[in-house]
mmCIF file of C-alpha atoms in Angstrom:
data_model
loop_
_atom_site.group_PDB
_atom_site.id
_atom_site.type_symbol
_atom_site.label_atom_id
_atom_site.label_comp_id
_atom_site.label_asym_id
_atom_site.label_seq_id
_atom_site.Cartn_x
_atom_site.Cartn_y
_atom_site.Cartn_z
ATOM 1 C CA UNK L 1 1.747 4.404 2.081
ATOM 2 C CA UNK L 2 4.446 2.570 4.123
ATOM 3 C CA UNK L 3 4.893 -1.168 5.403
ATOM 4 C CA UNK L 4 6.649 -1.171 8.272
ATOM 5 C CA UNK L 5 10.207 -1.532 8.336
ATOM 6 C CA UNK L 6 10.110 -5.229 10.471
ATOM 7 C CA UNK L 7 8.330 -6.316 7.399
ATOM 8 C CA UNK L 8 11.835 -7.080 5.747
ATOM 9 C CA UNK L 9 12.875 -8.482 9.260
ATOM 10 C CA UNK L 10 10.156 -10.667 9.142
ATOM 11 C CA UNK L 11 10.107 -11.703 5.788
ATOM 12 C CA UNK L 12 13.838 -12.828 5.928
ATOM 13 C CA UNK L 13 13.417 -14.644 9.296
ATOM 14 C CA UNK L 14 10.728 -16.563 7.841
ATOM 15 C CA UNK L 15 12.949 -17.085 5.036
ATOM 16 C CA UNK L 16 15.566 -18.419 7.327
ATOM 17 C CA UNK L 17 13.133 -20.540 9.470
ATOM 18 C CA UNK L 18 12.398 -22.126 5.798
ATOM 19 C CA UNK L 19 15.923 -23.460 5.833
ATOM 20 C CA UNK L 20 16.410 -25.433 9.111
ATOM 21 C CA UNK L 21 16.338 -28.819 9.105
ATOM 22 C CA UNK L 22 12.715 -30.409 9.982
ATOM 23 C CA UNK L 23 12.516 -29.666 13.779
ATOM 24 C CA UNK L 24 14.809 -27.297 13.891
ATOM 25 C CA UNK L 25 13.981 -24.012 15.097
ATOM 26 C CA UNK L 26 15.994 -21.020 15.973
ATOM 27 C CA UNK L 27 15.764 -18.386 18.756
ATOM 28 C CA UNK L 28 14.632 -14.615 18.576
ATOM 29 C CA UNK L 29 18.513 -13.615 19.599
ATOM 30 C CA UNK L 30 20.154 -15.975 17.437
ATOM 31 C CA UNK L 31 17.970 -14.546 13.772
ATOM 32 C CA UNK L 32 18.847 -11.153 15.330
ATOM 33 C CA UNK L 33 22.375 -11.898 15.560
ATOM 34 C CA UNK L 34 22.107 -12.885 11.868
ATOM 35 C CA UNK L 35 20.919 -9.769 10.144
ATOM 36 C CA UNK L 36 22.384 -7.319 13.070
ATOM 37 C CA UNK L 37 18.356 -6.524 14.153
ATOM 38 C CA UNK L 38 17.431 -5.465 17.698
ATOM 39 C CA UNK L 39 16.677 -8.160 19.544
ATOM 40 C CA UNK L 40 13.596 -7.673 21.926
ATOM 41 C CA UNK L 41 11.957 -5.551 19.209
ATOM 42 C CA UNK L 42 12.433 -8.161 16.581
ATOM 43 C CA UNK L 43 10.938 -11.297 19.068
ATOM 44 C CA UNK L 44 7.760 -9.057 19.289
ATOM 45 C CA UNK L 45 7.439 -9.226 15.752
ATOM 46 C CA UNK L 46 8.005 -13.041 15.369
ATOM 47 C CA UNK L 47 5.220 -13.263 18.137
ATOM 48 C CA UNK L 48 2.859 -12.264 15.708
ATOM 49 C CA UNK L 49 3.502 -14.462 13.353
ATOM 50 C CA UNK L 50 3.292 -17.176 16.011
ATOM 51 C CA UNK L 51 0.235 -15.019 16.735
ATOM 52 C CA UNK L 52 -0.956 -15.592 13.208
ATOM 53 C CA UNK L 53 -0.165 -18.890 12.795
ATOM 54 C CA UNK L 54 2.484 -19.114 10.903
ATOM 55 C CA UNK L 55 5.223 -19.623 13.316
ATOM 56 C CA UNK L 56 5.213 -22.174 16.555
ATOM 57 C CA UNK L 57 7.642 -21.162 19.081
ATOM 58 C CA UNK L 58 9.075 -23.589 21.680
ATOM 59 C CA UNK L 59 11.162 -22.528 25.086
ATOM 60 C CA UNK L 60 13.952 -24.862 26.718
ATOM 61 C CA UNK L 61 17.665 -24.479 25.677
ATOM 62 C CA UNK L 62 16.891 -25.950 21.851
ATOM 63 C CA UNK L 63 13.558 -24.075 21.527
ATOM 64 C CA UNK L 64 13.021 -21.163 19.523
ATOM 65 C CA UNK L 65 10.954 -20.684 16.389
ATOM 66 C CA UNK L 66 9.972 -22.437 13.655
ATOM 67 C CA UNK L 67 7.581 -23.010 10.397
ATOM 68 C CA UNK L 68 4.454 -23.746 11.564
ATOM 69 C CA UNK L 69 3.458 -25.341 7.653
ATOM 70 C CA UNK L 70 5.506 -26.391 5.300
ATOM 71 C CA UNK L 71 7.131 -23.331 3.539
ATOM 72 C CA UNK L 72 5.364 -24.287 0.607
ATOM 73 C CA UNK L 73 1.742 -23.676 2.433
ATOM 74 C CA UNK L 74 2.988 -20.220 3.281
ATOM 75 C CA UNK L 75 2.615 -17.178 1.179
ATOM 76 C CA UNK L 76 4.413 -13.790 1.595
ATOM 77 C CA UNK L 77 0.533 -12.316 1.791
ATOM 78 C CA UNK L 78 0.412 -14.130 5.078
ATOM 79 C CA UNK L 79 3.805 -12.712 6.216
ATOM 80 C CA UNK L 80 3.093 -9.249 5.621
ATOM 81 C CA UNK L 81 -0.786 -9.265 6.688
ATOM 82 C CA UNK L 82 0.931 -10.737 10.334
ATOM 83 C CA UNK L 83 2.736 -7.627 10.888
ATOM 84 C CA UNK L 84 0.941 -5.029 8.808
ATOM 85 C CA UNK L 85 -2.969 -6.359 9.470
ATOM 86 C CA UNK L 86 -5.362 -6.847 6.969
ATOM 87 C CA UNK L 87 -6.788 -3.356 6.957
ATOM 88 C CA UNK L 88 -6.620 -1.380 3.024
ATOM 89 C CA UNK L 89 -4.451 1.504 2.324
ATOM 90 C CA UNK L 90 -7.555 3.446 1.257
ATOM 91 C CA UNK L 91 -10.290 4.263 3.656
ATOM 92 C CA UNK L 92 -13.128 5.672 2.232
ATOM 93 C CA UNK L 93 -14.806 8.087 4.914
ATOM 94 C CA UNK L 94 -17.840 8.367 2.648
ATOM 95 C CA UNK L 95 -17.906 12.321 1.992
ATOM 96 C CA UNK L 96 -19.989 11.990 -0.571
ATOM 97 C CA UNK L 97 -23.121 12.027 1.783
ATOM 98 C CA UNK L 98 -21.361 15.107 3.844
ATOM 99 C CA UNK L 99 -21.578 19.264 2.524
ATOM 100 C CA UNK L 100 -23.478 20.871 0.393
ATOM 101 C CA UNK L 101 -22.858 18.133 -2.012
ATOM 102 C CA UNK L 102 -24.379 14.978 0.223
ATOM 103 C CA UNK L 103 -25.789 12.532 -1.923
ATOM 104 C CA UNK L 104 -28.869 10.935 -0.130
ATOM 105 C CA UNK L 105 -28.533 7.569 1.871
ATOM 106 C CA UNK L 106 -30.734 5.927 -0.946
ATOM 107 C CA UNK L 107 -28.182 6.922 -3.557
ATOM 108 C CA UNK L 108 -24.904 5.432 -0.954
ATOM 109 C CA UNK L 109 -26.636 1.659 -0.737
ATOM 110 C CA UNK L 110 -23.506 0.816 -3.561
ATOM 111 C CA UNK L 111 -20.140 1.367 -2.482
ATOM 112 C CA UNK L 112 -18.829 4.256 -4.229
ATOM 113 C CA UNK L 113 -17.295 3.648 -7.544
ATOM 114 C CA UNK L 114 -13.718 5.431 -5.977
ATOM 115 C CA UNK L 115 -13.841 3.156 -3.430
ATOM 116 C CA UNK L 116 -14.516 0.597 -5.022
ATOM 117 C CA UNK L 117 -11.774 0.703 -8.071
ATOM 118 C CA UNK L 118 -9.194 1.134 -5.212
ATOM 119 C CA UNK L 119 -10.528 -1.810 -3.277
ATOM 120 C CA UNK L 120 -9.700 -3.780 -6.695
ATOM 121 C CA UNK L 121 -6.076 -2.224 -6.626
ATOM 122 C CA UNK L 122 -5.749 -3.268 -3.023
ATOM 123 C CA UNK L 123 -6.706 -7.210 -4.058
ATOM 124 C CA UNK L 124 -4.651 -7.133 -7.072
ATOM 125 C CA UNK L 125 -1.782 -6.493 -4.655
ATOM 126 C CA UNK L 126 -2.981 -9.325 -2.006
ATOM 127 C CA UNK L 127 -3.207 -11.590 -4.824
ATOM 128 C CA UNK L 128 0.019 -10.555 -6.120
ATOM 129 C CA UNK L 129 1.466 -11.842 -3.125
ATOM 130 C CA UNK L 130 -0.776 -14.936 -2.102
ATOM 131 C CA UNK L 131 0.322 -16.127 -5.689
ATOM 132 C CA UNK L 132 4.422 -16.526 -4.075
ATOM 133 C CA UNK L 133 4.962 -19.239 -1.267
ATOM 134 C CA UNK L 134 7.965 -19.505 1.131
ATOM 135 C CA UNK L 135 8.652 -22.280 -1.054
ATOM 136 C CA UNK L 136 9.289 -20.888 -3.869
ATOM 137 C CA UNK L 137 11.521 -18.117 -2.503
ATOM 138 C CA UNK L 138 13.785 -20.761 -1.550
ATOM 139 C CA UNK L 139 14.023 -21.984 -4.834
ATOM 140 C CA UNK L 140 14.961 -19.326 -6.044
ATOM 141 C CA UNK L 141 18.267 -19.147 -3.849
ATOM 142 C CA UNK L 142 21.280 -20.625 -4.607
ATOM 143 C CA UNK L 143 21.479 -24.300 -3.835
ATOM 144 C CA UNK L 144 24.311 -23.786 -1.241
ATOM 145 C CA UNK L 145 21.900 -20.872 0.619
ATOM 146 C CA UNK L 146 20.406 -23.599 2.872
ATOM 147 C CA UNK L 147 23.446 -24.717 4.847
ATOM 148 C CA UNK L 148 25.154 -22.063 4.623
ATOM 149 C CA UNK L 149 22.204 -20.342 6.300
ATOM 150 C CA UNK L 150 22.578 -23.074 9.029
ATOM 151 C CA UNK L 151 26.195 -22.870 9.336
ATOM 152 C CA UNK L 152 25.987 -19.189 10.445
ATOM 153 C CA UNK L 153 22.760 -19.250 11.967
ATOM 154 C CA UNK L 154 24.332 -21.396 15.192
ATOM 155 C CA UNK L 155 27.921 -21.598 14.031
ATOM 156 C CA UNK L 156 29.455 -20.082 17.378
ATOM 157 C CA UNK L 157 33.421 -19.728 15.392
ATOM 158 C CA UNK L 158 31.983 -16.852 12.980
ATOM 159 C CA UNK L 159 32.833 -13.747 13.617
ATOM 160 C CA UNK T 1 0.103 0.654 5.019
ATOM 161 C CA UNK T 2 -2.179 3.824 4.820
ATOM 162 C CA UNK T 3 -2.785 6.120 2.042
ATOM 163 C CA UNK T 4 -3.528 9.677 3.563
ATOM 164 C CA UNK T 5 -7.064 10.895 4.432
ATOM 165 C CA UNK T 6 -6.883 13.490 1.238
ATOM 166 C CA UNK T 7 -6.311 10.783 -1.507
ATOM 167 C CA UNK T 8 -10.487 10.434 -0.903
ATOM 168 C CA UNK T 9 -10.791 14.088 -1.030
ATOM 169 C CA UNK T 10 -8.726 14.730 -4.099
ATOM 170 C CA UNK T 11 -10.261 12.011 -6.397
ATOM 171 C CA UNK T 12 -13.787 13.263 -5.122
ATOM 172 C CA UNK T 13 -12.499 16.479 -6.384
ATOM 173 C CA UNK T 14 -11.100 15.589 -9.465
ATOM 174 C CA UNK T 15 -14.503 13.533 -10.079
ATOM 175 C CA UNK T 16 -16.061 16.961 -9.117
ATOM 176 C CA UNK T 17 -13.971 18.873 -11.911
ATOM 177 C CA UNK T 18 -14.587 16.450 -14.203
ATOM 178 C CA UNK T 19 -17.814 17.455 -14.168
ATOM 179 C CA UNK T 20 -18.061 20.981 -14.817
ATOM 180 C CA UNK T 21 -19.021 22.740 -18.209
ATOM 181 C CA UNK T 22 -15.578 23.173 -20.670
ATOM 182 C CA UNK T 23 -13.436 26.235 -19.947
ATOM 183 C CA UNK T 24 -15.547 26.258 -16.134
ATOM 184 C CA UNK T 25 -13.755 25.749 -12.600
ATOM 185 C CA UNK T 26 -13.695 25.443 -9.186
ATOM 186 C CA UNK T 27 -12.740 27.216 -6.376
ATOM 187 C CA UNK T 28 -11.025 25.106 -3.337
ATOM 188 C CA UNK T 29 -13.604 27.353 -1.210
ATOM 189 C CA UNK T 30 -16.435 25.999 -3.610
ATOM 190 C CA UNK T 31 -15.105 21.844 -3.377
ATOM 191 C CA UNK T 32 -14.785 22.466 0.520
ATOM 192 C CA UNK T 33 -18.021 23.349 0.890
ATOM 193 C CA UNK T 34 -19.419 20.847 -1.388
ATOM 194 C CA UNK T 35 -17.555 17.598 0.538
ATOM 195 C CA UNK T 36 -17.413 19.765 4.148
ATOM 196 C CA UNK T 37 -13.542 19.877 3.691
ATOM 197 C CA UNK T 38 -11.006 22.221 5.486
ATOM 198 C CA UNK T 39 -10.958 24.882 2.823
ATOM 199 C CA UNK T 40 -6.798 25.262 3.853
ATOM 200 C CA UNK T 41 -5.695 21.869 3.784
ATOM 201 C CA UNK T 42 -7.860 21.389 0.418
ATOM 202 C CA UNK T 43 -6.787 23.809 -1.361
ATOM 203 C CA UNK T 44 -2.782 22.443 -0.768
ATOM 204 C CA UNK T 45 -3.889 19.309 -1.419
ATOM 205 C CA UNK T 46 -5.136 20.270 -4.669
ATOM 206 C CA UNK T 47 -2.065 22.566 -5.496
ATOM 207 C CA UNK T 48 -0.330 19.182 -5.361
ATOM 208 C CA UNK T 49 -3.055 18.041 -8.462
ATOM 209 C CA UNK T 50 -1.421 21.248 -10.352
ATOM 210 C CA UNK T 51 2.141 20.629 -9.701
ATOM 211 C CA UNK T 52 1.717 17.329 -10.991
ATOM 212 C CA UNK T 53 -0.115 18.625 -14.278
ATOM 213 C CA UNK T 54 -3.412 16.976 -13.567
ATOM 214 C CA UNK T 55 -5.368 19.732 -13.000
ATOM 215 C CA UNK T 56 -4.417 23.678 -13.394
ATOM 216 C CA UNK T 57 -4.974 26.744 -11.525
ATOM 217 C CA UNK T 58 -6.284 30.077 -12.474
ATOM 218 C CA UNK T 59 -6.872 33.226 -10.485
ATOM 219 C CA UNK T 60 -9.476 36.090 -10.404
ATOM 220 C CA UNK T 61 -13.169 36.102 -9.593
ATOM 221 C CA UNK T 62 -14.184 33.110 -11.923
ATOM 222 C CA UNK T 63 -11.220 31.911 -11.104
ATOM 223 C CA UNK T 64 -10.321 27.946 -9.768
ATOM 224 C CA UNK T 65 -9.733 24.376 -10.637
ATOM 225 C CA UNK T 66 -10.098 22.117 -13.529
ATOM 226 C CA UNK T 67 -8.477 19.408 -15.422
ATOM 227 C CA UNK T 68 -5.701 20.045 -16.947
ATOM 228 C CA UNK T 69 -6.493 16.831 -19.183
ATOM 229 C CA UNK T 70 -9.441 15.282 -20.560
ATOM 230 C CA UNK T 71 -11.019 12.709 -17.828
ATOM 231 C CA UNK T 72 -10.386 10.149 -20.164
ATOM 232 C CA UNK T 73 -6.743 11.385 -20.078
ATOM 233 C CA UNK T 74 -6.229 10.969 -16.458
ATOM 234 C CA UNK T 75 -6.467 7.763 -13.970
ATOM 235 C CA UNK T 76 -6.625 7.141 -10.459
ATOM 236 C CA UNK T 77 -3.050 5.978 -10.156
ATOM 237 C CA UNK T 78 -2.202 9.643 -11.169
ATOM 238 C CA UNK T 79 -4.272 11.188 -8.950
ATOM 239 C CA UNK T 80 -3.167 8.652 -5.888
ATOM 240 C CA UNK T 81 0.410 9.445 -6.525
ATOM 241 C CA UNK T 82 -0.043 13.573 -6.760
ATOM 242 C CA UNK T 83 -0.770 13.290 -3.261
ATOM 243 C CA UNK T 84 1.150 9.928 -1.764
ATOM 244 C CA UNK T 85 4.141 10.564 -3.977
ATOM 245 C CA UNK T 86 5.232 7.239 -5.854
ATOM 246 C CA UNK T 87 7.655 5.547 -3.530
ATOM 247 C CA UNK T 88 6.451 1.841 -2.978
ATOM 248 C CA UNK T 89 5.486 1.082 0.568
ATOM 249 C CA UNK T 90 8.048 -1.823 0.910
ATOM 250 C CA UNK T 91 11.691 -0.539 1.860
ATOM 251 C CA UNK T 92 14.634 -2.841 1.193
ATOM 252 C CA UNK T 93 17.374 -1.885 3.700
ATOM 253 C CA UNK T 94 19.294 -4.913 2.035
ATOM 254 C CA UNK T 95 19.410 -6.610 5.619
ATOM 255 C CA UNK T 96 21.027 -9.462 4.031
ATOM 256 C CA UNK T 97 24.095 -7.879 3.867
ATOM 257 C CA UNK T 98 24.266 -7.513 7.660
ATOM 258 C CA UNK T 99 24.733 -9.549 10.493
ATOM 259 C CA UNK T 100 26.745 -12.700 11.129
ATOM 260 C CA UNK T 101 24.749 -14.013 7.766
ATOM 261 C CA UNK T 102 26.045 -11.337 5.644
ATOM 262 C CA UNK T 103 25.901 -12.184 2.140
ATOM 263 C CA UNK T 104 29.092 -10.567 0.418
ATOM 264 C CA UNK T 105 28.320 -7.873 -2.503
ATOM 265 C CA UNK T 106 29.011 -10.291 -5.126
ATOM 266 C CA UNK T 107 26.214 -12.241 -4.198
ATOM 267 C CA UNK T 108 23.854 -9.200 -4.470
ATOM 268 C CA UNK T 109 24.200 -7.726 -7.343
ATOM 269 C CA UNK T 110 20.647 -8.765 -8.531
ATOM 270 C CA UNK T 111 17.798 -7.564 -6.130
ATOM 271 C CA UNK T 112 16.942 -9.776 -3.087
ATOM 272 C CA UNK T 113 14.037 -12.408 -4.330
ATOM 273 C CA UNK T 114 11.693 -11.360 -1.204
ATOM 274 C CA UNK T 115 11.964 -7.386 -2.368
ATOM 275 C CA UNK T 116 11.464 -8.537 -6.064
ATOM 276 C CA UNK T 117 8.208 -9.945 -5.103
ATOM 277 C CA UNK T 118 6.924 -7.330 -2.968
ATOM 278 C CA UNK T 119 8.218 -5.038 -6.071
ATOM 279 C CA UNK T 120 5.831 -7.263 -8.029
ATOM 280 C CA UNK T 121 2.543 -6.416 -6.124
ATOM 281 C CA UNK T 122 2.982 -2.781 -5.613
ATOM 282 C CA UNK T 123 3.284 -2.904 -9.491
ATOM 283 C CA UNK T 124 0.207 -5.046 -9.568
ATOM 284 C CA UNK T 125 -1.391 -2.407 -7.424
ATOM 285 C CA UNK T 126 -0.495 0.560 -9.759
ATOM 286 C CA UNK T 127 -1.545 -1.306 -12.919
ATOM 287 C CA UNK T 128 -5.202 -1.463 -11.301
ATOM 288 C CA UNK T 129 -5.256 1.938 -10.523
ATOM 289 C CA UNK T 130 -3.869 3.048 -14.118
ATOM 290 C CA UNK T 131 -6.532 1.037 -15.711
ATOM 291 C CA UNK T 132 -9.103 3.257 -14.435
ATOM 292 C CA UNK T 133 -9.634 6.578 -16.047
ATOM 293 C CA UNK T 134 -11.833 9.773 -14.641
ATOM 294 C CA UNK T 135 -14.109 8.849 -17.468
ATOM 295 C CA UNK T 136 -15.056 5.334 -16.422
ATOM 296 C CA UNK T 137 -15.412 6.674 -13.146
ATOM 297 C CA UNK T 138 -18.029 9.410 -14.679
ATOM 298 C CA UNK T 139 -19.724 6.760 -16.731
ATOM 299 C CA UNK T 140 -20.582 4.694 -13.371
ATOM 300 C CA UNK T 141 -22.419 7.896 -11.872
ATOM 301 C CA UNK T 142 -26.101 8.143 -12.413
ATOM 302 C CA UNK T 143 -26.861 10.330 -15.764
ATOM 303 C CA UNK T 144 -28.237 13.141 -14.152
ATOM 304 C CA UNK T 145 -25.063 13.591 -11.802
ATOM 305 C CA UNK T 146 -23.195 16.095 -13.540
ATOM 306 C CA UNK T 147 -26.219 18.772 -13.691
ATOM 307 C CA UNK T 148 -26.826 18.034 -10.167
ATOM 308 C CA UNK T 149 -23.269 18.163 -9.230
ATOM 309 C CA UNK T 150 -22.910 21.664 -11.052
ATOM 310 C CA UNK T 151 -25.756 23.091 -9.341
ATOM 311 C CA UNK T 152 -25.077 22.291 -5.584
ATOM 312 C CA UNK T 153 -21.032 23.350 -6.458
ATOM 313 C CA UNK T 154 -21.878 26.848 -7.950
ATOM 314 C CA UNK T 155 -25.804 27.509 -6.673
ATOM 315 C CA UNK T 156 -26.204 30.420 -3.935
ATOM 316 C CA UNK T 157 -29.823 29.078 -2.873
ATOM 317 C CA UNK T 158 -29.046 25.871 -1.538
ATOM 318 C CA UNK T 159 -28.373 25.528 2.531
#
């Protein structure tokens, strides 16, 4: 059971994004230059959070991406779903109406207790992570984070 | 984020085993037949069940699987993570420390906020799965599964 690795990627970008100043935004090759990330494969992730709704993404020479909601109306849930989907880890096939076993359709109208015991792990986990905005990631960064973040972000004298 | 297509088989099978008369057991030719498993890739699966001391292994003609605990003993998360293994599907590759936004070492000595959240759910996750013993899952079955389950797993008349 793996997330993929651009989940970090995207979860720091979105991170970053938090930090501009309101209209703001920064470009696919400028957040790759940031954490040292490929850049063509990282813009196809931030195109599905654009895709999701959670980014907007502008062209011309200041355009790039950017919040779509205040950081504090986006949860990490949202972040990861965008690049990971919505599916559950466990998929139940239903063999328990296959082989010698097979339990009769009448018997399968429930969902089967396995199933459905991991389907409450699975939400436990989603709610886990609705439960922690953008927002308060940010607070929990030092108070300098934000301009720093800036400062590097489109410095152009940092090496 | 997928969990592999055994984790259904195994806690069928453990559900299965959980079943049977004391000191009785299963063959992984018996549990394939009874889900319409591939008896080979079963039976490794379920050697993975042994080696984490959830279920043991005899040999010989009556020979086969059972718990190695009583069902009340043993929960889901234990099964899950006999086959999956227990690493958590988020991977920190600490990008923050890369890039032109580098954070320097002495600003991450504690773990990044965004990993300690997604550290948070996966815990969330396993809690929900260790809150669920075999024997809860036994005492959602209909009363008369066990007897029926025996029968079909160890009967010679049934096609």
């Amino acid at each position: 059971m793996k997330l993929p690795v651009s989940t970090e990627w995207v979860l720091h970008c979105a991170t970053t994004l938090a930090q501009l100043e309101p209209r703001s935004a920064a470009s696919a090759a400028q957040l790759a230059q940031y954490f040292d990330l490929p850049a063509p494969y990282l813009a196809k992730q931030l195109q599905a959070l654009v895709k999701a709704g959670l980014f907007t993404a502008t062209t011309g020479p200041r355009g790039g991406f950017r919040l779509a909601r205040p950081a504090a109306a986006i949860t990490l849930l949202e972040i990861v779903e965008a690049v990971d989907g919505t599916s559950a880890p466990y998929e139940c096939r239903e063999i328990r109406q296959r082989g010698r076993g097979a339990l009769p359709p009448e018997e399968c109208r429930h969902t089967c207790v396995l199933a459905a015991r991991m389907a409450d792990a699975h939400e436990a986990w989603r709610r886990s992570l609705a439960g922690v905005t953008l927002a308060e990631v940010l607070a929990a960064l030092p108070p300098s984070a934000p301009s720093r973040t800036r400062r590097l972000l489109f410095g152009s004298g940092v090496t």
